[in-house]
Amino acid sequence: MWQKTRNKRPKYYNFQSTFPLGNASKFSLVFSLMLVALSYASAAIPGMFCVPNLTIRMFVTSFQLVLFAGLPLVALLRLGGLRAFRDLGPRLKPIHIPWMVLYVLFTMFLALFSSSFVTELDANPIAKELTSSSTNLIYMLLFICIQLFFEELLAVLSFVEVYQLAQKSGKTHLVSIFLALVVSVVMASLVHLPTYNFNLAQVLIVIGAARLGLGICYAHLKNFWLAYLVHVLYDVVLLGITWFVASSGALSFLS
């Protein structure tokens, strides 16, 4: 009787169940991972250069946005299109709500704790915008939600692709999760270098710790939508605190 009850536990209560896209070929996984890397590069590299001409700068920014949003969608099409996306993000259930709150707090704890190991912290430019009286908060919130959707999609795609490639190379389940976490966390952290004035320590330690919390959330519950909502709530809470205290640096270096 006990054994039957245990077998009915939902798979999202443990790390032992496998991840989606297991039927994808090695070529499709490698190709999609390259697209994810190119999307990250398109978001980070233009910020390393100062373009004085406004027309050229607008063109570069537009092209950058197309690549950042379009490449992960192409990667999804290569892996199975809408079916692959449904596998990454199954429907949310009421049981996910307490987990969502728990992982928001867990991610905040990791970011706050890791920030004590970094001596110089740069503020997020979005936090500075929030303190401006001319900022449209509704527009800013919409922008954050759209940006974080693609950030989380890239992170989850890179995680699953590295996991499945490790599995096809003969690695164990837990080793595959570890490798997937390392690669996805490093890639998602480094893309923030231009945002934080190329503060490598802050990006790898503080942003990396927050990204680790989000990565563990997906590895545990295997739901893109849940990881995305945790990411949105995490950023909104920290940026909201910054807005309420009307300061240029308080906690804004964590988001």
PDB file of C-alpha atoms in Angstrom:
ATOM      1  CA  MET A   1       0.000   0.000   0.000  1.00  0.00           C
ATOM      2  CA  TRP A   2       2.799   2.416   0.930  1.00  0.00           C
ATOM      3  CA  GLN A   3       4.649   1.619  -2.268  1.00  0.00           C
ATOM      4  CA  LYS A   4       1.568   2.386  -4.373  1.00  0.00           C
ATOM      5  CA  THR A   5       1.074   5.688  -2.593  1.00  0.00           C
ATOM      6  CA  ARG A   6       4.686   6.690  -3.164  1.00  0.00           C
ATOM      7  CA  ASN A   7       4.460   5.975  -6.877  1.00  0.00           C
ATOM      8  CA  LYS A   8       1.560   8.419  -7.205  1.00  0.00           C
ATOM      9  CA  ARG A   9       3.653  11.378  -6.071  1.00  0.00           C
ATOM     10  CA  PRO A  10       3.945  14.011  -8.842  1.00  0.00           C
ATOM     11  CA  LYS A  11       7.270  13.967 -10.602  1.00  0.00           C
ATOM     12  CA  TYR A  12       7.978  17.606  -9.758  1.00  0.00           C
ATOM     13  CA  TYR A  13       8.610  16.707  -6.129  1.00  0.00           C
ATOM     14  CA  ASN A  14      12.071  15.326  -6.903  1.00  0.00           C
ATOM     15  CA  PHE A  15      15.152  15.712  -9.078  1.00  0.00           C
ATOM     16  CA  GLN A  16      15.125  12.120 -10.299  1.00  0.00           C
ATOM     17  CA  SER A  17      12.693  12.416 -13.198  1.00  0.00           C
ATOM     18  CA  THR A  18      14.109  13.192 -16.611  1.00  0.00           C
ATOM     19  CA  PHE A  19      13.796  16.333 -18.742  1.00  0.00           C
ATOM     20  CA  PRO A  20      12.059  17.029 -22.066  1.00  0.00           C
ATOM     21  CA  LEU A  21      13.559  16.952 -25.577  1.00  0.00           C
ATOM     22  CA  GLY A  22      15.140  13.548 -24.998  1.00  0.00           C
ATOM     23  CA  ASN A  23      14.096  12.459 -28.494  1.00  0.00           C
ATOM     24  CA  ALA A  24      16.034  15.255 -30.198  1.00  0.00           C
ATOM     25  CA  SER A  25      19.122  14.264 -32.156  1.00  0.00           C
ATOM     26  CA  LYS A  26      22.613  15.353 -31.131  1.00  0.00           C
ATOM     27  CA  PHE A  27      22.803  17.574 -34.194  1.00  0.00           C
ATOM     28  CA  SER A  28      19.547  19.346 -33.310  1.00  0.00           C
ATOM     29  CA  LEU A  29      20.684  19.864 -29.721  1.00  0.00           C
ATOM     30  CA  VAL A  30      24.102  21.220 -30.715  1.00  0.00           C
ATOM     31  CA  PHE A  31      22.595  23.438 -33.420  1.00  0.00           C
ATOM     32  CA  SER A  32      19.990  24.821 -31.007  1.00  0.00           C
ATOM     33  CA  LEU A  33      22.623  25.397 -28.317  1.00  0.00           C
ATOM     34  CA  MET A  34      24.678  27.394 -30.847  1.00  0.00           C
ATOM     35  CA  LEU A  35      21.601  29.523 -31.599  1.00  0.00           C
ATOM     36  CA  VAL A  36      21.146  30.149 -27.884  1.00  0.00           C
ATOM     37  CA  ALA A  37      24.809  31.195 -27.590  1.00  0.00           C
ATOM     38  CA  LEU A  38      24.424  33.543 -30.580  1.00  0.00           C
ATOM     39  CA  SER A  39      21.333  35.076 -28.997  1.00  0.00           C
ATOM     40  CA  TYR A  40      23.256  35.716 -25.788  1.00  0.00           C
ATOM     41  CA  ALA A  41      26.126  37.216 -27.806  1.00  0.00           C
ATOM     42  CA  SER A  42      23.747  39.507 -29.685  1.00  0.00           C
ATOM     43  CA  ALA A  43      22.544  40.877 -26.360  1.00  0.00           C
ATOM     44  CA  ALA A  44      25.993  41.354 -24.825  1.00  0.00           C
ATOM     45  CA  ILE A  45      28.464  42.268 -27.577  1.00  0.00           C
ATOM     46  CA  PRO A  46      26.800  45.484 -28.910  1.00  0.00           C
ATOM     47  CA  GLY A  47      26.895  46.891 -25.371  1.00  0.00           C
ATOM     48  CA  MET A  48      30.684  46.677 -25.412  1.00  0.00           C
ATOM     49  CA  PHE A  49      30.979  49.368 -28.080  1.00  0.00           C
ATOM     50  CA  CYS A  50      29.975  53.021 -28.135  1.00  0.00           C
ATOM     51  CA  VAL A  51      28.213  53.973 -31.374  1.00  0.00           C
ATOM     52  CA  PRO A  52      28.000  57.800 -31.617  1.00  0.00           C
ATOM     53  CA  ASN A  53      25.750  57.914 -34.697  1.00  0.00           C
ATOM     54  CA  LEU A  54      22.085  57.761 -33.606  1.00  0.00           C
ATOM     55  CA  THR A  55      20.838  56.140 -36.817  1.00  0.00           C
ATOM     56  CA  ILE A  56      23.438  53.386 -36.687  1.00  0.00           C
ATOM     57  CA  ARG A  57      22.797  52.882 -32.989  1.00  0.00           C
ATOM     58  CA  MET A  58      19.032  52.473 -33.577  1.00  0.00           C
ATOM     59  CA  PHE A  59      19.696  49.994 -36.398  1.00  0.00           C
ATOM     60  CA  VAL A  60      22.103  47.968 -34.222  1.00  0.00           C
ATOM     61  CA  THR A  61      19.608  47.958 -31.350  1.00  0.00           C
ATOM     62  CA  SER A  62      16.756  46.807 -33.598  1.00  0.00           C
ATOM     63  CA  PHE A  63      18.883  44.073 -35.142  1.00  0.00           C
ATOM     64  CA  GLN A  64      20.026  43.054 -31.666  1.00  0.00           C
ATOM     65  CA  LEU A  65      16.424  42.695 -30.445  1.00  0.00           C
ATOM     66  CA  VAL A  66      15.483  40.613 -33.489  1.00  0.00           C
ATOM     67  CA  LEU A  67      18.365  38.216 -32.851  1.00  0.00           C
ATOM     68  CA  PHE A  68      17.800  38.067 -29.089  1.00  0.00           C
ATOM     69  CA  ALA A  69      14.116  37.182 -29.485  1.00  0.00           C
ATOM     70  CA  GLY A  70      14.213  35.345 -32.800  1.00  0.00           C
ATOM     71  CA  LEU A  71      17.093  32.905 -32.340  1.00  0.00           C
ATOM     72  CA  PRO A  72      15.587  31.038 -29.351  1.00  0.00           C
ATOM     73  CA  LEU A  73      12.333  30.695 -31.300  1.00  0.00           C
ATOM     74  CA  VAL A  74      14.269  29.194 -34.221  1.00  0.00           C
ATOM     75  CA  ALA A  75      15.962  26.853 -31.762  1.00  0.00           C
ATOM     76  CA  LEU A  76      12.527  25.774 -30.506  1.00  0.00           C
ATOM     77  CA  LEU A  77      11.360  25.137 -34.073  1.00  0.00           C
ATOM     78  CA  ARG A  78      14.409  22.938 -34.652  1.00  0.00           C
ATOM     79  CA  LEU A  79      13.600  20.961 -31.508  1.00  0.00           C
ATOM     80  CA  GLY A  80       9.934  20.433 -32.286  1.00  0.00           C
ATOM     81  CA  GLY A  81       8.162  23.782 -32.350  1.00  0.00           C
ATOM     82  CA  LEU A  82       5.056  24.250 -30.225  1.00  0.00           C
ATOM     83  CA  ARG A  83       5.251  20.686 -28.926  1.00  0.00           C
ATOM     84  CA  ALA A  84       8.762  21.312 -27.607  1.00  0.00           C
ATOM     85  CA  PHE A  85       7.608  24.515 -25.903  1.00  0.00           C
ATOM     86  CA  ARG A  86       4.700  22.678 -24.262  1.00  0.00           C
ATOM     87  CA  ASP A  87       7.172  20.099 -22.983  1.00  0.00           C
ATOM     88  CA  LEU A  88       9.321  22.855 -21.475  1.00  0.00           C
ATOM     89  CA  GLY A  89       6.359  24.623 -19.890  1.00  0.00           C
ATOM     90  CA  PRO A  90       3.431  22.395 -18.950  1.00  0.00           C
ATOM     91  CA  ARG A  91       0.324  23.920 -17.416  1.00  0.00           C
ATOM     92  CA  LEU A  92       0.734  25.448 -13.958  1.00  0.00           C
ATOM     93  CA  LYS A  93      -1.165  23.881 -11.064  1.00  0.00           C
ATOM     94  CA  PRO A  94      -2.179  25.158  -7.597  1.00  0.00           C
ATOM     95  CA  ILE A  95       0.598  23.032  -6.046  1.00  0.00           C
ATOM     96  CA  HIS A  96       3.107  25.266  -7.829  1.00  0.00           C
ATOM     97  CA  ILE A  97       2.106  28.417  -5.900  1.00  0.00           C
ATOM     98  CA  PRO A  98       3.930  27.611  -2.622  1.00  0.00           C
ATOM     99  CA  TRP A  99       6.925  26.411  -4.620  1.00  0.00           C
ATOM    100  CA  MET A 100       6.937  29.701  -6.513  1.00  0.00           C
ATOM    101  CA  VAL A 101       7.017  31.708  -3.283  1.00  0.00           C
ATOM    102  CA  LEU A 102       9.697  29.434  -1.856  1.00  0.00           C
ATOM    103  CA  TYR A 103      11.969  29.801  -4.879  1.00  0.00           C
ATOM    104  CA  VAL A 104      11.567  33.592  -4.977  1.00  0.00           C
ATOM    105  CA  LEU A 105      12.777  33.718  -1.363  1.00  0.00           C
ATOM    106  CA  PHE A 106      15.507  31.151  -2.079  1.00  0.00           C
ATOM    107  CA  THR A 107      16.786  33.121  -5.075  1.00  0.00           C
ATOM    108  CA  MET A 108      16.762  36.364  -3.093  1.00  0.00           C
ATOM    109  CA  PHE A 109      18.691  34.693  -0.280  1.00  0.00           C
ATOM    110  CA  LEU A 110      21.360  33.397  -2.672  1.00  0.00           C
ATOM    111  CA  ALA A 111      21.773  36.814  -4.303  1.00  0.00           C
ATOM    112  CA  LEU A 112      21.915  38.710  -1.009  1.00  0.00           C
ATOM    113  CA  PHE A 113      24.293  36.221   0.574  1.00  0.00           C
ATOM    114  CA  SER A 114      26.629  36.168  -2.439  1.00  0.00           C
ATOM    115  CA  SER A 115      26.700  39.981  -2.604  1.00  0.00           C
ATOM    116  CA  SER A 116      28.595  40.035   0.704  1.00  0.00           C
ATOM    117  CA  PHE A 117      31.589  38.530  -1.123  1.00  0.00           C
ATOM    118  CA  VAL A 118      31.811  41.320  -3.722  1.00  0.00           C
ATOM    119  CA  THR A 119      33.369  44.619  -2.649  1.00  0.00           C
ATOM    120  CA  GLU A 120      32.201  46.817  -5.559  1.00  0.00           C
ATOM    121  CA  LEU A 121      28.642  46.580  -6.849  1.00  0.00           C
ATOM    122  CA  ASP A 122      27.153  48.470  -9.791  1.00  0.00           C
ATOM    123  CA  ALA A 123      23.477  49.408  -9.886  1.00  0.00           C
ATOM    124  CA  ASN A 124      21.070  48.114 -12.513  1.00  0.00           C
ATOM    125  CA  PRO A 125      20.231  50.941 -14.978  1.00  0.00           C
ATOM    126  CA  ILE A 126      16.565  49.929 -14.840  1.00  0.00           C
ATOM    127  CA  ALA A 127      16.577  50.628 -11.096  1.00  0.00           C
ATOM    128  CA  LYS A 128      17.894  54.116 -11.810  1.00  0.00           C
ATOM    129  CA  GLU A 129      15.119  54.661 -14.354  1.00  0.00           C
ATOM    130  CA  LEU A 130      12.523  53.673 -11.772  1.00  0.00           C
ATOM    131  CA  THR A 131      13.595  56.515  -9.490  1.00  0.00           C
ATOM    132  CA  SER A 132      12.954  59.054 -12.256  1.00  0.00           C
ATOM    133  CA  SER A 133       9.642  60.889 -12.002  1.00  0.00           C
ATOM    134  CA  SER A 134       9.194  60.684 -15.783  1.00  0.00           C
ATOM    135  CA  THR A 135       9.315  56.893 -15.886  1.00  0.00           C
ATOM    136  CA  ASN A 136       6.111  55.116 -16.931  1.00  0.00           C
ATOM    137  CA  LEU A 137       5.902  52.230 -14.473  1.00  0.00           C
ATOM    138  CA  ILE A 138       3.357  50.250 -16.509  1.00  0.00           C
ATOM    139  CA  TYR A 139       5.561  50.464 -19.600  1.00  0.00           C
ATOM    140  CA  MET A 140       8.609  49.537 -17.548  1.00  0.00           C
ATOM    141  CA  LEU A 141       6.855  46.512 -16.042  1.00  0.00           C
ATOM    142  CA  LEU A 142       5.737  45.344 -19.489  1.00  0.00           C
ATOM    143  CA  PHE A 143       9.288  45.738 -20.803  1.00  0.00           C
ATOM    144  CA  ILE A 144      10.669  43.723 -17.870  1.00  0.00           C
ATOM    145  CA  CYS A 145       8.134  40.902 -18.386  1.00  0.00           C
ATOM    146  CA  ILE A 146       8.937  40.601 -22.108  1.00  0.00           C
ATOM    147  CA  GLN A 147      12.695  40.743 -21.564  1.00  0.00           C
ATOM    148  CA  LEU A 148      12.603  38.163 -18.770  1.00  0.00           C
ATOM    149  CA  PHE A 149      10.485  35.826 -20.910  1.00  0.00           C
ATOM    150  CA  PHE A 150      13.282  35.536 -23.462  1.00  0.00           C
ATOM    151  CA  GLU A 151      15.991  35.503 -20.773  1.00  0.00           C
ATOM    152  CA  GLU A 152      14.312  32.564 -19.073  1.00  0.00           C
ATOM    153  CA  LEU A 153      13.587  30.803 -22.361  1.00  0.00           C
ATOM    154  CA  LEU A 154      17.284  31.009 -23.274  1.00  0.00           C
ATOM    155  CA  ALA A 155      18.339  29.756 -19.838  1.00  0.00           C
ATOM    156  CA  VAL A 156      15.911  26.818 -19.859  1.00  0.00           C
ATOM    157  CA  LEU A 157      16.799  25.893 -23.440  1.00  0.00           C
ATOM    158  CA  SER A 158      20.523  25.895 -22.686  1.00  0.00           C
ATOM    159  CA  PHE A 159      19.919  23.833 -19.534  1.00  0.00           C
ATOM    160  CA  VAL A 160      17.861  21.166 -21.293  1.00  0.00           C
ATOM    161  CA  GLU A 161      20.146  21.044 -24.345  1.00  0.00           C
ATOM    162  CA  VAL A 162      23.292  20.558 -22.253  1.00  0.00           C
ATOM    163  CA  TYR A 163      21.501  18.000 -20.074  1.00  0.00           C
ATOM    164  CA  GLN A 164      20.380  15.925 -23.064  1.00  0.00           C
ATOM    165  CA  LEU A 165      23.797  16.160 -24.726  1.00  0.00           C
ATOM    166  CA  ALA A 166      25.412  14.943 -21.497  1.00  0.00           C
ATOM    167  CA  GLN A 167      22.908  12.096 -21.297  1.00  0.00           C
ATOM    168  CA  LYS A 168      23.649  11.056 -24.878  1.00  0.00           C
ATOM    169  CA  SER A 169      27.359  11.105 -24.009  1.00  0.00           C
ATOM    170  CA  GLY A 170      26.830   8.543 -21.251  1.00  0.00           C
ATOM    171  CA  LYS A 171      26.794  10.854 -18.201  1.00  0.00           C
ATOM    172  CA  THR A 172      24.624  10.018 -15.210  1.00  0.00           C
ATOM    173  CA  HIS A 173      21.423  11.915 -14.449  1.00  0.00           C
ATOM    174  CA  LEU A 174      22.901  13.994 -11.600  1.00  0.00           C
ATOM    175  CA  VAL A 175      26.140  14.739 -13.463  1.00  0.00           C
ATOM    176  CA  SER A 176      24.083  15.874 -16.450  1.00  0.00           C
ATOM    177  CA  ILE A 177      22.077  18.219 -14.196  1.00  0.00           C
ATOM    178  CA  PHE A 178      25.301  19.622 -12.728  1.00  0.00           C
ATOM    179  CA  LEU A 179      26.819  20.290 -16.158  1.00  0.00           C
ATOM    180  CA  ALA A 180      23.577  21.823 -17.398  1.00  0.00           C
ATOM    181  CA  LEU A 181      23.403  24.129 -14.384  1.00  0.00           C
ATOM    182  CA  VAL A 182      27.027  25.258 -14.786  1.00  0.00           C
ATOM    183  CA  VAL A 183      26.698  26.042 -18.500  1.00  0.00           C
ATOM    184  CA  SER A 184      23.279  27.725 -18.276  1.00  0.00           C
ATOM    185  CA  VAL A 185      24.252  29.809 -15.225  1.00  0.00           C
ATOM    186  CA  VAL A 186      27.550  31.008 -16.745  1.00  0.00           C
ATOM    187  CA  MET A 187      25.969  31.866 -20.106  1.00  0.00           C
ATOM    188  CA  ALA A 188      23.009  33.700 -18.555  1.00  0.00           C
ATOM    189  CA  SER A 189      25.299  35.585 -16.154  1.00  0.00           C
ATOM    190  CA  LEU A 190      27.907  36.748 -18.662  1.00  0.00           C
ATOM    191  CA  VAL A 191      25.247  38.369 -20.849  1.00  0.00           C
ATOM    192  CA  HIS A 192      24.782  40.921 -18.023  1.00  0.00           C
ATOM    193  CA  LEU A 193      28.370  42.217 -18.296  1.00  0.00           C
ATOM    194  CA  PRO A 194      27.487  45.438 -20.210  1.00  0.00           C
ATOM    195  CA  THR A 195      24.578  46.074 -17.825  1.00  0.00           C
ATOM    196  CA  TYR A 196      26.859  46.079 -14.784  1.00  0.00           C
ATOM    197  CA  ASN A 197      29.772  48.024 -16.268  1.00  0.00           C
ATOM    198  CA  PHE A 198      31.770  44.828 -16.962  1.00  0.00           C
ATOM    199  CA  ASN A 199      32.004  44.006 -13.259  1.00  0.00           C
ATOM    200  CA  LEU A 200      32.961  40.360 -13.745  1.00  0.00           C
ATOM    201  CA  ALA A 201      32.924  39.523 -10.023  1.00  0.00           C
ATOM    202  CA  GLN A 202      29.404  40.862  -9.597  1.00  0.00           C
ATOM    203  CA  VAL A 203      28.133  39.137 -12.723  1.00  0.00           C
ATOM    204  CA  LEU A 204      29.580  35.706 -11.925  1.00  0.00           C
ATOM    205  CA  ILE A 205      29.007  35.742  -8.149  1.00  0.00           C
ATOM    206  CA  VAL A 206      25.874  37.798  -7.489  1.00  0.00           C
ATOM    207  CA  ILE A 207      23.977  37.441 -10.769  1.00  0.00           C
ATOM    208  CA  GLY A 208      25.285  33.882 -11.038  1.00  0.00           C
ATOM    209  CA  ALA A 209      23.895  33.048  -7.582  1.00  0.00           C
ATOM    210  CA  ALA A 210      20.474  34.409  -8.530  1.00  0.00           C
ATOM    211  CA  ARG A 211      20.623  32.514 -11.808  1.00  0.00           C
ATOM    212  CA  LEU A 212      21.570  29.360  -9.895  1.00  0.00           C
ATOM    213  CA  GLY A 213      18.417  29.691  -7.801  1.00  0.00           C
ATOM    214  CA  LEU A 214      16.311  29.982 -10.940  1.00  0.00           C
ATOM    215  CA  GLY A 215      18.151  27.061 -12.542  1.00  0.00           C
ATOM    216  CA  ILE A 216      17.533  24.855  -9.505  1.00  0.00           C
ATOM    217  CA  CYS A 217      13.872  25.877  -9.663  1.00  0.00           C
ATOM    218  CA  TYR A 218      13.607  24.524 -13.206  1.00  0.00           C
ATOM    219  CA  ALA A 219      15.702  21.442 -12.456  1.00  0.00           C
ATOM    220  CA  HIS A 220      13.394  20.640  -9.548  1.00  0.00           C
ATOM    221  CA  LEU A 221       9.948  21.460 -10.947  1.00  0.00           C
ATOM    222  CA  LYS A 222      10.648  21.180 -14.701  1.00  0.00           C
ATOM    223  CA  ASN A 223       8.300  23.981 -15.663  1.00  0.00           C
ATOM    224  CA  PHE A 224       9.373  26.965 -17.739  1.00  0.00           C
ATOM    225  CA  TRP A 225       6.368  29.058 -16.730  1.00  0.00           C
ATOM    226  CA  LEU A 226       7.092  28.579 -13.060  1.00  0.00           C
ATOM    227  CA  ALA A 227      10.769  29.539 -13.449  1.00  0.00           C
ATOM    228  CA  TYR A 228       9.688  32.553 -15.512  1.00  0.00           C
ATOM    229  CA  LEU A 229       7.215  33.751 -12.866  1.00  0.00           C
ATOM    230  CA  VAL A 230       9.837  33.288 -10.148  1.00  0.00           C
ATOM    231  CA  HIS A 231      12.248  35.397 -12.224  1.00  0.00           C
ATOM    232  CA  VAL A 232       9.632  38.129 -12.768  1.00  0.00           C
ATOM    233  CA  LEU A 233       8.630  38.242  -9.094  1.00  0.00           C
ATOM    234  CA  TYR A 234      12.279  38.281  -8.013  1.00  0.00           C
ATOM    235  CA  ASP A 235      13.086  41.254 -10.230  1.00  0.00           C
ATOM    236  CA  VAL A 236       9.857  43.123  -9.469  1.00  0.00           C
ATOM    237  CA  VAL A 237      10.311  42.751  -5.704  1.00  0.00           C
ATOM    238  CA  LEU A 238      13.900  44.016  -5.747  1.00  0.00           C
ATOM    239  CA  LEU A 239      13.217  46.828  -8.208  1.00  0.00           C
ATOM    240  CA  GLY A 240      10.068  47.704  -6.276  1.00  0.00           C
ATOM    241  CA  ILE A 241      12.087  48.071  -3.086  1.00  0.00           C
ATOM    242  CA  THR A 242      14.479  50.350  -4.961  1.00  0.00           C
ATOM    243  CA  TRP A 243      11.599  52.443  -6.222  1.00  0.00           C
ATOM    244  CA  PHE A 244       9.992  52.781  -2.783  1.00  0.00           C
ATOM    245  CA  VAL A 245      13.165  53.871  -1.058  1.00  0.00           C
ATOM    246  CA  ALA A 246      13.973  56.170  -4.037  1.00  0.00           C
ATOM    247  CA  SER A 247      17.665  55.339  -3.945  1.00  0.00           C
ATOM    248  CA  SER A 248      20.042  54.748  -6.843  1.00  0.00           C
ATOM    249  CA  GLY A 249      21.768  51.679  -5.504  1.00  0.00           C
ATOM    250  CA  ALA A 250      19.795  49.898  -2.815  1.00  0.00           C
ATOM    251  CA  LEU A 251      19.435  46.249  -3.749  1.00  0.00           C
ATOM    252  CA  SER A 252      19.330  47.148  -7.437  1.00  0.00           C
ATOM    253  CA  PHE A 253      22.610  45.385  -8.079  1.00  0.00           C
ATOM    254  CA  LEU A 254      20.925  42.012  -7.563  1.00  0.00           C
ATOM    255  CA  SER A 255      18.379  42.010 -10.389  1.00  0.00           C
TER     256      SER A 255
END
